[in-house]
Amino acid sequence: MKQGKVDALLGIVFGDEGKGKVVDVFTPRYDVVARFAGGPNAGHTIIFEGKKFVLRSIPSGIFDEDKINVIGNGCVIAPDLFMAEAHELEAAGYNLRNRLHISKRAHLILPTHRVLDRAYEAAKGKNRVGTTGKGIGPTYSEKASRTGLRVGDILEGFDAKYAALKARHEQILRNLNYTDYDITEEERLWLQGVEYMRQFQLTDTEIELNRYLAEGKNILAEGAQGTMLDIDHGTYPFVSSSSTTTGGVCTGLGVGPSSIGEVFGIFKAYSTRVGAGPFPVELLDETGDRIREIGHEYGAVTGRNRRCGWVDLVALKYAIMVNGVTQLIMMKSDVLDGFETIRACVAYQKDGQRVTDMPYDTQGWTAVYQDLPGWQEDLTQMTAEEQFPEAFRNYIAFLEAELHTPITIISVGPDRAQTIIRNR
Ligand code: GDP
Ligand code: IMO
Ligand code: MG
């Protein structure tokens, strides 16, 4: 039998590109949807039939009752938040049991990891990362330090392991002089969440996924965050703490590189970033406010304002390179309706120097733009690319030529239905 493939669907900028929506649209084509990185720092929005869901840890393939969804070993999971998210889906009528499998090797986010996240951010002062406060950094640090707790630990002797790690965290917090916190209620829910998680299939997902591949089944790997937030390739230290790239798919699911098929890179027709860190295309003016307003660019997890700017070809080229992107997906094209001129960042400049390759440190660089004519038509009602206005077609053709990669899917609105698959 022909071996199945793992296609990767990756955010290739600063996250929030619209991964949840596209995973949901793609799910019918696959047998399995698997998350390989991140945790509840993610907020993936799915809208259909007038309903809206924001998923944090549960893969966006969950709305198709016939599919298996997997939380892979590269993920981190907070039992209390997982329970809340699962309850919401169950209340909406989705049955998760037996079709949501969680890796025993995924790491657990403890309540005290979240306190540590706040404490480390406070200690950084004006250099803070602007994390989501979900304990992501401390949990992945502990994974690397070989002191973390994993999902598999809840199956045996958990109470003692939990108490020991919590005590260690409390000691660190005392050393940091960060003692003004109370996790009593949070911990109660968290322990309830641990109990709740036991009802799910806690498995060796890497073995399971490779078995599916051997059976000829196809897997969609759902990215979280984006390449510019990747621990290796992002704008370090203003990044998240996991591998959000194609390499992360292999380590975060336990599948070999020869199993990877298509690599879909998702980006928006403009750029956003939430949290601190360099952002050469940032528009601190009316245009930036206008994009935020029209695009509803407020964080799905934290409600924070997302910083907005024009599309960044330097970042996109870099992301296409490190991920081996084979197809691009452009989201939120409709948000640019009505702009007289659209700009695209084609290079960065600093102190008279101009670069088109991503610099080691993106701090202090400003964008060099190329202007393109905008369009005045309403894209949200369009159902086929033949209906696209000429200026929008030119924008697409310009991006494809610059990026040497085809844009095969174009999104013109938040609903599942507002997705145009191009004839190629
Ligand atoms: P993710 O983290 O990559 O899954 O993206 P988020 O869900 O955090 O943010 C994307 C936001 O854009 C969500 O509110 C989506 O409902 C919305 N969205 C997705 N695609 C489109 C689109 O083509 N047009 C518009 N206007 N909104 C979109
Ligand atoms: P999705 O999957 C956008 C950002 C945070 C912060 C930095 C580190 O919805 O695209 P962390 O809590 O991970 O330690 O924060 O990364 N960040 C995201 N920004 N979308 C996300 O996920 C993000 N997950 C983390 O704002 O700047
Ligand atoms: Mg998001």
PDB file of N, CA and C in Angstrom, residues 59-144:
ATOM      1  N   PRO A  59      -6.901  20.430  18.151  1.00  0.00           N
ATOM      2  CA  PRO A  59      -6.727  20.703  16.718  1.00  0.00           C
ATOM      3  C   PRO A  59      -8.020  21.172  16.049  1.00  0.00           C
ATOM      4  N   SER A  60      -7.854  21.955  14.993  1.00  0.00           N
ATOM      5  CA  SER A  60      -9.003  22.562  14.311  1.00  0.00           C
ATOM      6  C   SER A  60      -9.724  21.580  13.396  1.00  0.00           C
ATOM      7  N   GLY A  61      -9.309  20.307  13.396  1.00  0.00           N
ATOM      8  CA  GLY A  61     -10.008  19.289  12.612  1.00  0.00           C
ATOM      9  C   GLY A  61     -11.161  18.674  13.391  1.00  0.00           C
ATOM     10  N   ILE A  62     -11.425  19.173  14.576  1.00  0.00           N
ATOM     11  CA  ILE A  62     -12.355  18.522  15.511  1.00  0.00           C
ATOM     12  C   ILE A  62     -13.824  18.615  15.078  1.00  0.00           C
ATOM     13  N   PHE A  63     -14.123  19.521  14.145  1.00  0.00           N
ATOM     14  CA  PHE A  63     -15.530  19.717  13.760  1.00  0.00           C
ATOM     15  C   PHE A  63     -16.015  18.675  12.749  1.00  0.00           C
ATOM     16  N   ASP A  64     -15.103  17.886  12.231  1.00  0.00           N
ATOM     17  CA  ASP A  64     -15.470  16.816  11.309  1.00  0.00           C
ATOM     18  C   ASP A  64     -15.447  15.519  12.120  1.00  0.00           C
ATOM     19  N   GLU A  65     -16.613  15.020  12.453  1.00  0.00           N
ATOM     20  CA  GLU A  65     -16.732  13.922  13.430  1.00  0.00           C
ATOM     21  C   GLU A  65     -16.025  12.631  13.001  1.00  0.00           C
ATOM     22  N   ASP A  66     -15.705  12.522  11.711  1.00  0.00           N
ATOM     23  CA  ASP A  66     -15.080  11.273  11.243  1.00  0.00           C
ATOM     24  C   ASP A  66     -13.565  11.261  11.397  1.00  0.00           C
ATOM     25  N   LYS A  67     -12.988  12.346  11.817  1.00  0.00           N
ATOM     26  CA  LYS A  67     -11.526  12.444  11.790  1.00  0.00           C
ATOM     27  C   LYS A  67     -10.912  12.288  13.178  1.00  0.00           C
ATOM     28  N   ILE A  68      -9.708  11.723  13.173  1.00  0.00           N
ATOM     29  CA  ILE A  68      -8.921  11.623  14.406  1.00  0.00           C
ATOM     30  C   ILE A  68      -8.142  12.921  14.567  1.00  0.00           C
ATOM     31  N   ASN A  69      -8.090  13.437  15.786  1.00  0.00           N
ATOM     32  CA  ASN A  69      -7.294  14.632  16.079  1.00  0.00           C
ATOM     33  C   ASN A  69      -6.264  14.278  17.138  1.00  0.00           C
ATOM     34  N   VAL A  70      -5.051  14.771  16.930  1.00  0.00           N
ATOM     35  CA  VAL A  70      -3.946  14.375  17.807  1.00  0.00           C
ATOM     36  C   VAL A  70      -3.236  15.615  18.357  1.00  0.00           C
ATOM     37  N   ILE A  71      -2.980  15.592  19.654  1.00  0.00           N
ATOM     38  CA  ILE A  71      -2.116  16.612  20.261  1.00  0.00           C
ATOM     39  C   ILE A  71      -0.759  15.929  20.428  1.00  0.00           C
ATOM     40  N   GLY A  72       0.211  16.346  19.624  1.00  0.00           N
ATOM     41  CA  GLY A  72       1.470  15.620  19.518  1.00  0.00           C
ATOM     42  C   GLY A  72       2.453  15.909  20.645  1.00  0.00           C
ATOM     43  N   ASN A  73       3.563  15.176  20.618  1.00  0.00           N
ATOM     44  CA  ASN A  73       4.565  15.268  21.687  1.00  0.00           C
ATOM     45  C   ASN A  73       5.244  16.632  21.767  1.00  0.00           C
ATOM     46  N   GLY A  74       5.238  17.388  20.673  1.00  0.00           N
ATOM     47  CA  GLY A  74       5.895  18.702  20.695  1.00  0.00           C
ATOM     48  C   GLY A  74       5.061  19.779  21.374  1.00  0.00           C
ATOM     49  N   CYS A  75       3.833  19.425  21.755  1.00  0.00           N
ATOM     50  CA  CYS A  75       2.930  20.419  22.359  1.00  0.00           C
ATOM     51  C   CYS A  75       3.104  20.470  23.877  1.00  0.00           C
ATOM     52  N   VAL A  76       2.622  21.553  24.455  1.00  0.00           N
ATOM     53  CA  VAL A  76       2.504  21.661  25.909  1.00  0.00           C
ATOM     54  C   VAL A  76       1.020  21.858  26.209  1.00  0.00           C
ATOM     55  N   ILE A  77       0.575  21.323  27.332  1.00  0.00           N
ATOM     56  CA  ILE A  77      -0.873  21.316  27.571  1.00  0.00           C
ATOM     57  C   ILE A  77      -1.191  21.684  29.020  1.00  0.00           C
ATOM     58  N   ALA A  78      -2.165  22.566  29.179  1.00  0.00           N
ATOM     59  CA  ALA A  78      -2.622  22.974  30.514  1.00  0.00           C
ATOM     60  C   ALA A  78      -3.947  22.267  30.774  1.00  0.00           C
ATOM     61  N   PRO A  79      -3.988  21.298  31.690  1.00  0.00           N
ATOM     62  CA  PRO A  79      -5.199  20.497  31.870  1.00  0.00           C
ATOM     63  C   PRO A  79      -6.466  21.308  32.135  1.00  0.00           C
ATOM     64  N   ASP A  80      -6.356  22.390  32.909  1.00  0.00           N
ATOM     65  CA  ASP A  80      -7.560  23.181  33.212  1.00  0.00           C
ATOM     66  C   ASP A  80      -8.101  23.873  31.961  1.00  0.00           C
ATOM     67  N   LEU A  81      -7.209  24.434  31.166  1.00  0.00           N
ATOM     68  CA  LEU A  81      -7.650  25.125  29.949  1.00  0.00           C
ATOM     69  C   LEU A  81      -8.142  24.119  28.921  1.00  0.00           C
ATOM     70  N   PHE A  82      -7.480  22.965  28.891  1.00  0.00           N
ATOM     71  CA  PHE A  82      -7.915  21.897  27.984  1.00  0.00           C
ATOM     72  C   PHE A  82      -9.342  21.467  28.333  1.00  0.00           C
ATOM     73  N   MET A  83      -9.597  21.309  29.634  1.00  0.00           N
ATOM     74  CA  MET A  83     -10.928  20.871  30.084  1.00  0.00           C
ATOM     75  C   MET A  83     -11.984  21.919  29.692  1.00  0.00           C
ATOM     76  N   ALA A  84     -11.675  23.178  29.898  1.00  0.00           N
ATOM     77  CA  ALA A  84     -12.640  24.240  29.574  1.00  0.00           C
ATOM     78  C   ALA A  84     -12.946  24.243  28.080  1.00  0.00           C
ATOM     79  N   GLU A  85     -11.884  24.077  27.294  1.00  0.00           N
ATOM     80  CA  GLU A  85     -12.041  24.085  25.835  1.00  0.00           C
ATOM     81  C   GLU A  85     -12.873  22.872  25.380  1.00  0.00           C
ATOM     82  N   ALA A  86     -12.573  21.721  25.951  1.00  0.00           N
ATOM     83  CA  ALA A  86     -13.289  20.488  25.576  1.00  0.00           C
ATOM     84  C   ALA A  86     -14.753  20.582  26.000  1.00  0.00           C
ATOM     85  N   HIS A  87     -15.009  21.137  27.190  1.00  0.00           N
ATOM     86  CA  HIS A  87     -16.395  21.285  27.654  1.00  0.00           C
ATOM     87  C   HIS A  87     -17.192  22.149  26.696  1.00  0.00           C
ATOM     88  N   GLU A  88     -16.562  23.205  26.215  1.00  0.00           N
ATOM     89  CA  GLU A  88     -17.259  24.118  25.302  1.00  0.00           C
ATOM     90  C   GLU A  88     -17.669  23.382  24.018  1.00  0.00           C
ATOM     91  N   LEU A  89     -16.758  22.553  23.524  1.00  0.00           N
ATOM     92  CA  LEU A  89     -17.064  21.799  22.298  1.00  0.00           C
ATOM     93  C   LEU A  89     -18.134  20.741  22.566  1.00  0.00           C
ATOM     94  N   GLU A  90     -18.034  20.104  23.731  1.00  0.00           N
ATOM     95  CA  GLU A  90     -19.035  19.077  24.063  1.00  0.00           C
ATOM     96  C   GLU A  90     -20.411  19.728  24.226  1.00  0.00           C
ATOM     97  N   ALA A  91     -20.430  20.925  24.826  1.00  0.00           N
ATOM     98  CA  ALA A  91     -21.702  21.632  25.004  1.00  0.00           C
ATOM     99  C   ALA A  91     -22.317  21.991  23.649  1.00  0.00           C
ATOM    100  N   ALA A  92     -21.458  22.214  22.656  1.00  0.00           N
ATOM    101  CA  ALA A  92     -21.953  22.545  21.318  1.00  0.00           C
ATOM    102  C   ALA A  92     -22.321  21.280  20.523  1.00  0.00           C
ATOM    103  N   GLY A  93     -22.186  20.126  21.175  1.00  0.00           N
ATOM    104  CA  GLY A  93     -22.652  18.887  20.544  1.00  0.00           C
ATOM    105  C   GLY A  93     -21.569  18.051  19.879  1.00  0.00           C
ATOM    106  N   TYR A  94     -20.312  18.409  20.067  1.00  0.00           N
ATOM    107  CA  TYR A  94     -19.236  17.612  19.457  1.00  0.00           C
ATOM    108  C   TYR A  94     -18.721  16.574  20.442  1.00  0.00           C
ATOM    109  N   ASN A  95     -18.669  15.349  19.987  1.00  0.00           N
ATOM    110  CA  ASN A  95     -18.177  14.275  20.836  1.00  0.00           C
ATOM    111  C   ASN A  95     -16.664  14.114  20.609  1.00  0.00           C
ATOM    112  N   LEU A  96     -15.897  14.274  21.662  1.00  0.00           N
ATOM    113  CA  LEU A  96     -14.431  14.263  21.498  1.00  0.00           C
ATOM    114  C   LEU A  96     -13.809  12.916  21.854  1.00  0.00           C
ATOM    115  N   ARG A  97     -14.505  12.172  22.736  1.00  0.00           N
ATOM    116  CA  ARG A  97     -13.919  10.917  23.228  1.00  0.00           C
ATOM    117  C   ARG A  97     -13.611  10.002  22.044  1.00  0.00           C
ATOM    118  N   ASN A  98     -12.554   9.259  22.170  1.00  0.00           N
ATOM    119  CA  ASN A  98     -12.124   8.278  21.159  1.00  0.00           C
ATOM    120  C   ASN A  98     -11.578   8.890  19.881  1.00  0.00           C
ATOM    121  N   ARG A  99     -11.776  10.193  19.684  1.00  0.00           N
ATOM    122  CA  ARG A  99     -11.191  10.726  18.446  1.00  0.00           C
ATOM    123  C   ARG A  99     -10.259  11.908  18.719  1.00  0.00           C
ATOM    124  N   LEU A 100      -9.979  12.140  19.992  1.00  0.00           N
ATOM    125  CA  LEU A 100      -8.949  13.121  20.349  1.00  0.00           C
ATOM    126  C   LEU A 100      -7.892  12.380  21.162  1.00  0.00           C
ATOM    127  N   HIS A 101      -6.719  12.227  20.580  1.00  0.00           N
ATOM    128  CA  HIS A 101      -5.659  11.457  21.224  1.00  0.00           C
ATOM    129  C   HIS A 101      -4.537  12.409  21.641  1.00  0.00           C
ATOM    130  N   ILE A 102      -4.013  12.184  22.828  1.00  0.00           N
ATOM    131  CA  ILE A 102      -2.999  13.100  23.358  1.00  0.00           C
ATOM    132  C   ILE A 102      -1.709  12.326  23.608  1.00  0.00           C
ATOM    133  N   SER A 103      -0.592  12.907  23.178  1.00  0.00           N
ATOM    134  CA  SER A 103       0.691  12.244  23.358  1.00  0.00           C
ATOM    135  C   SER A 103       1.080  12.190  24.837  1.00  0.00           C
ATOM    136  N   LYS A 104       1.535  11.024  25.260  1.00  0.00           N
ATOM    137  CA  LYS A 104       2.050  10.894  26.632  1.00  0.00           C
ATOM    138  C   LYS A 104       3.331  11.711  26.814  1.00  0.00           C
ATOM    139  N   ARG A 105       3.965  12.049  25.689  1.00  0.00           N
ATOM    140  CA  ARG A 105       5.232  12.785  25.763  1.00  0.00           C
ATOM    141  C   ARG A 105       5.051  14.308  25.753  1.00  0.00           C
ATOM    142  N   ALA A 106       3.813  14.768  25.553  1.00  0.00           N
ATOM    143  CA  ALA A 106       3.587  16.221  25.606  1.00  0.00           C
ATOM    144  C   ALA A 106       3.805  16.692  27.044  1.00  0.00           C
ATOM    145  N   HIS A 107       4.307  17.903  27.204  1.00  0.00           N
ATOM    146  CA  HIS A 107       4.603  18.389  28.556  1.00  0.00           C
ATOM    147  C   HIS A 107       3.425  19.132  29.172  1.00  0.00           C
ATOM    148  N   LEU A 108       3.334  19.015  30.497  1.00  0.00           N
ATOM    149  CA  LEU A 108       2.237  19.655  31.227  1.00  0.00           C
ATOM    150  C   LEU A 108       2.624  21.059  31.681  1.00  0.00           C
ATOM    151  N   ILE A 109       1.718  21.990  31.464  1.00  0.00           N
ATOM    152  CA  ILE A 109       1.898  23.352  32.003  1.00  0.00           C
ATOM    153  C   ILE A 109       1.239  23.371  33.383  1.00  0.00           C
ATOM    154  N   LEU A 110       2.044  23.621  34.415  1.00  0.00           N
ATOM    155  CA  LEU A 110       1.518  23.684  35.778  1.00  0.00           C
ATOM    156  C   LEU A 110       1.043  25.111  36.083  1.00  0.00           C
ATOM    157  N   PRO A 111       0.156  25.270  37.069  1.00  0.00           N
ATOM    158  CA  PRO A 111      -0.226  26.634  37.468  1.00  0.00           C
ATOM    159  C   PRO A 111       1.008  27.475  37.817  1.00  0.00           C
ATOM    160  N   THR A 112       1.986  26.842  38.445  1.00  0.00           N
ATOM    161  CA  THR A 112       3.185  27.597  38.836  1.00  0.00           C
ATOM    162  C   THR A 112       4.055  27.969  37.626  1.00  0.00           C
ATOM    163  N   HIS A 113       3.917  27.251  36.508  1.00  0.00           N
ATOM    164  CA  HIS A 113       4.614  27.691  35.290  1.00  0.00           C
ATOM    165  C   HIS A 113       4.054  29.031  34.833  1.00  0.00           C
ATOM    166  N   ARG A 114       2.755  29.209  35.021  1.00  0.00           N
ATOM    167  CA  ARG A 114       2.135  30.480  34.607  1.00  0.00           C
ATOM    168  C   ARG A 114       2.596  31.612  35.519  1.00  0.00           C
ATOM    169  N   VAL A 115       2.756  31.295  36.808  1.00  0.00           N
ATOM    170  CA  VAL A 115       3.259  32.324  37.722  1.00  0.00           C
ATOM    171  C   VAL A 115       4.699  32.666  37.334  1.00  0.00           C
ATOM    172  N   LEU A 116       5.481  31.630  37.016  1.00  0.00           N
ATOM    173  CA  LEU A 116       6.880  31.870  36.606  1.00  0.00           C
ATOM    174  C   LEU A 116       6.933  32.724  35.342  1.00  0.00           C
ATOM    175  N   ASP A 117       6.008  32.475  34.409  1.00  0.00           N
ATOM    176  CA  ASP A 117       5.944  33.266  33.175  1.00  0.00           C
ATOM    177  C   ASP A 117       5.786  34.747  33.544  1.00  0.00           C
ATOM    178  N   ARG A 118       4.866  35.026  34.466  1.00  0.00           N
ATOM    179  CA  ARG A 118       4.639  36.426  34.874  1.00  0.00           C
ATOM    180  C   ARG A 118       5.863  36.986  35.597  1.00  0.00           C
ATOM    181  N   ALA A 119       6.461  36.140  36.439  1.00  0.00           N
ATOM    182  CA  ALA A 119       7.617  36.602  37.225  1.00  0.00           C
ATOM    183  C   ALA A 119       8.805  36.928  36.309  1.00  0.00           C
ATOM    184  N   TYR A 120       9.064  36.067  35.324  1.00  0.00           N
ATOM    185  CA  TYR A 120      10.192  36.304  34.404  1.00  0.00           C
ATOM    186  C   TYR A 120       9.924  37.551  33.561  1.00  0.00           C
ATOM    187  N   GLU A 121       8.679  37.732  33.151  1.00  0.00           N
ATOM    188  CA  GLU A 121       8.333  38.916  32.365  1.00  0.00           C
ATOM    189  C   GLU A 121       8.533  40.175  33.212  1.00  0.00           C
ATOM    190  N   ALA A 122       8.084  40.121  34.460  1.00  0.00           N
ATOM    191  CA  ALA A 122       8.223  41.289  35.346  1.00  0.00           C
ATOM    192  C   ALA A 122       9.705  41.615  35.527  1.00  0.00           C
ATOM    193  N   ALA A 123      10.537  40.571  35.672  1.00  0.00           N
ATOM    194  CA  ALA A 123      11.969  40.779  35.888  1.00  0.00           C
ATOM    195  C   ALA A 123      12.630  41.397  34.656  1.00  0.00           C
ATOM    196  N   LYS A 124      12.072  41.163  33.481  1.00  0.00           N
ATOM    197  CA  LYS A 124      12.669  41.700  32.250  1.00  0.00           C
ATOM    198  C   LYS A 124      12.364  43.181  32.065  1.00  0.00           C
ATOM    199  N   GLY A 125      11.360  43.681  32.785  1.00  0.00           N
ATOM    200  CA  GLY A 125      11.040  45.110  32.694  1.00  0.00           C
ATOM    201  C   GLY A 125      10.718  45.517  31.282  1.00  0.00           C
ATOM    202  N   LYS A 126      11.447  46.542  30.797  1.00  0.00           N
ATOM    203  CA  LYS A 126      11.086  47.053  29.459  1.00  0.00           C
ATOM    204  C   LYS A 126      11.523  46.095  28.332  1.00  0.00           C
ATOM    205  N   ASN A 127      12.305  45.099  28.666  1.00  0.00           N
ATOM    206  CA  ASN A 127      12.690  44.103  27.645  1.00  0.00           C
ATOM    207  C   ASN A 127      11.759  42.909  27.600  1.00  0.00           C
ATOM    208  N   ARG A 128      10.600  43.053  28.247  1.00  0.00           N
ATOM    209  CA  ARG A 128       9.705  41.888  28.295  1.00  0.00           C
ATOM    210  C   ARG A 128       9.243  41.489  26.893  1.00  0.00           C
ATOM    211  N   VAL A 129       8.929  40.205  26.773  1.00  0.00           N
ATOM    212  CA  VAL A 129       8.554  39.638  25.471  1.00  0.00           C
ATOM    213  C   VAL A 129       7.097  39.956  25.137  1.00  0.00           C
ATOM    214  N   GLY A 130       6.292  40.197  26.184  1.00  0.00           N
ATOM    215  CA  GLY A 130       4.864  40.358  25.948  1.00  0.00           C
ATOM    216  C   GLY A 130       4.234  39.014  25.672  1.00  0.00           C
ATOM    217  N   THR A 131       4.543  38.041  26.537  1.00  0.00           N
ATOM    218  CA  THR A 131       4.030  36.676  26.325  1.00  0.00           C
ATOM    219  C   THR A 131       2.524  36.645  26.569  1.00  0.00           C
ATOM    220  N   THR A 132       1.935  35.511  26.242  1.00  0.00           N
ATOM    221  CA  THR A 132       0.506  35.338  26.485  1.00  0.00           C
ATOM    222  C   THR A 132       0.235  34.985  27.952  1.00  0.00           C
ATOM    223  N   GLY A 133       1.287  34.790  28.741  1.00  0.00           N
ATOM    224  CA  GLY A 133       1.121  34.500  30.167  1.00  0.00           C
ATOM    225  C   GLY A 133       0.620  33.085  30.443  1.00  0.00           C
ATOM    226  N   LYS A 134       0.735  32.217  29.464  1.00  0.00           N
ATOM    227  CA  LYS A 134       0.199  30.851  29.629  1.00  0.00           C
ATOM    228  C   LYS A 134       1.249  29.862  30.126  1.00  0.00           C
ATOM    229  N   GLY A 135       2.417  30.347  30.495  1.00  0.00           N
ATOM    230  CA  GLY A 135       3.436  29.441  31.046  1.00  0.00           C
ATOM    231  C   GLY A 135       4.234  28.693  29.987  1.00  0.00           C
ATOM    232  N   ILE A 136       4.172  29.185  28.755  1.00  0.00           N
ATOM    233  CA  ILE A 136       4.805  28.473  27.635  1.00  0.00           C
ATOM    234  C   ILE A 136       6.332  28.404  27.802  1.00  0.00           C
ATOM    235  N   GLY A 137       6.956  29.553  28.007  1.00  0.00           N
ATOM    236  CA  GLY A 137       8.425  29.604  28.125  1.00  0.00           C
ATOM    237  C   GLY A 137       8.925  28.736  29.265  1.00  0.00           C
ATOM    238  N   PRO A 138       8.401  28.927  30.484  1.00  0.00           N
ATOM    239  CA  PRO A 138       8.871  28.095  31.603  1.00  0.00           C
ATOM    240  C   PRO A 138       8.660  26.594  31.363  1.00  0.00           C
ATOM    241  N   THR A 139       7.582  26.207  30.694  1.00  0.00           N
ATOM    242  CA  THR A 139       7.329  24.774  30.476  1.00  0.00           C
ATOM    243  C   THR A 139       8.323  24.195  29.469  1.00  0.00           C
ATOM    244  N   TYR A 140       8.539  24.911  28.365  1.00  0.00           N
ATOM    245  CA  TYR A 140       9.524  24.405  27.390  1.00  0.00           C
ATOM    246  C   TYR A 140      10.942  24.466  27.966  1.00  0.00           C
ATOM    247  N   SER A 141      11.240  25.474  28.794  1.00  0.00           N
ATOM    248  CA  SER A 141      12.578  25.527  29.413  1.00  0.00           C
ATOM    249  C   SER A 141      12.791  24.291  30.258  1.00  0.00           C
ATOM    250  N   GLU A 142      11.750  23.939  30.989  1.00  0.00           N
ATOM    251  CA  GLU A 142      11.867  22.794  31.879  1.00  0.00           C
ATOM    252  C   GLU A 142      11.967  21.479  31.093  1.00  0.00           C
ATOM    253  N   LYS A 143      11.308  21.447  29.941  1.00  0.00           N
ATOM    254  CA  LYS A 143      11.451  20.274  29.070  1.00  0.00           C
ATOM    255  C   LYS A 143      12.929  20.127  28.691  1.00  0.00           C
ATOM    256  N   ALA A 144      13.541  21.263  28.277  1.00  0.00           N
ATOM    257  CA  ALA A 144      14.950  21.229  27.869  1.00  0.00           C
ATOM    258  C   ALA A 144      15.867  20.941  29.051  1.00  0.00           C
TER     259      ALA A 144
END
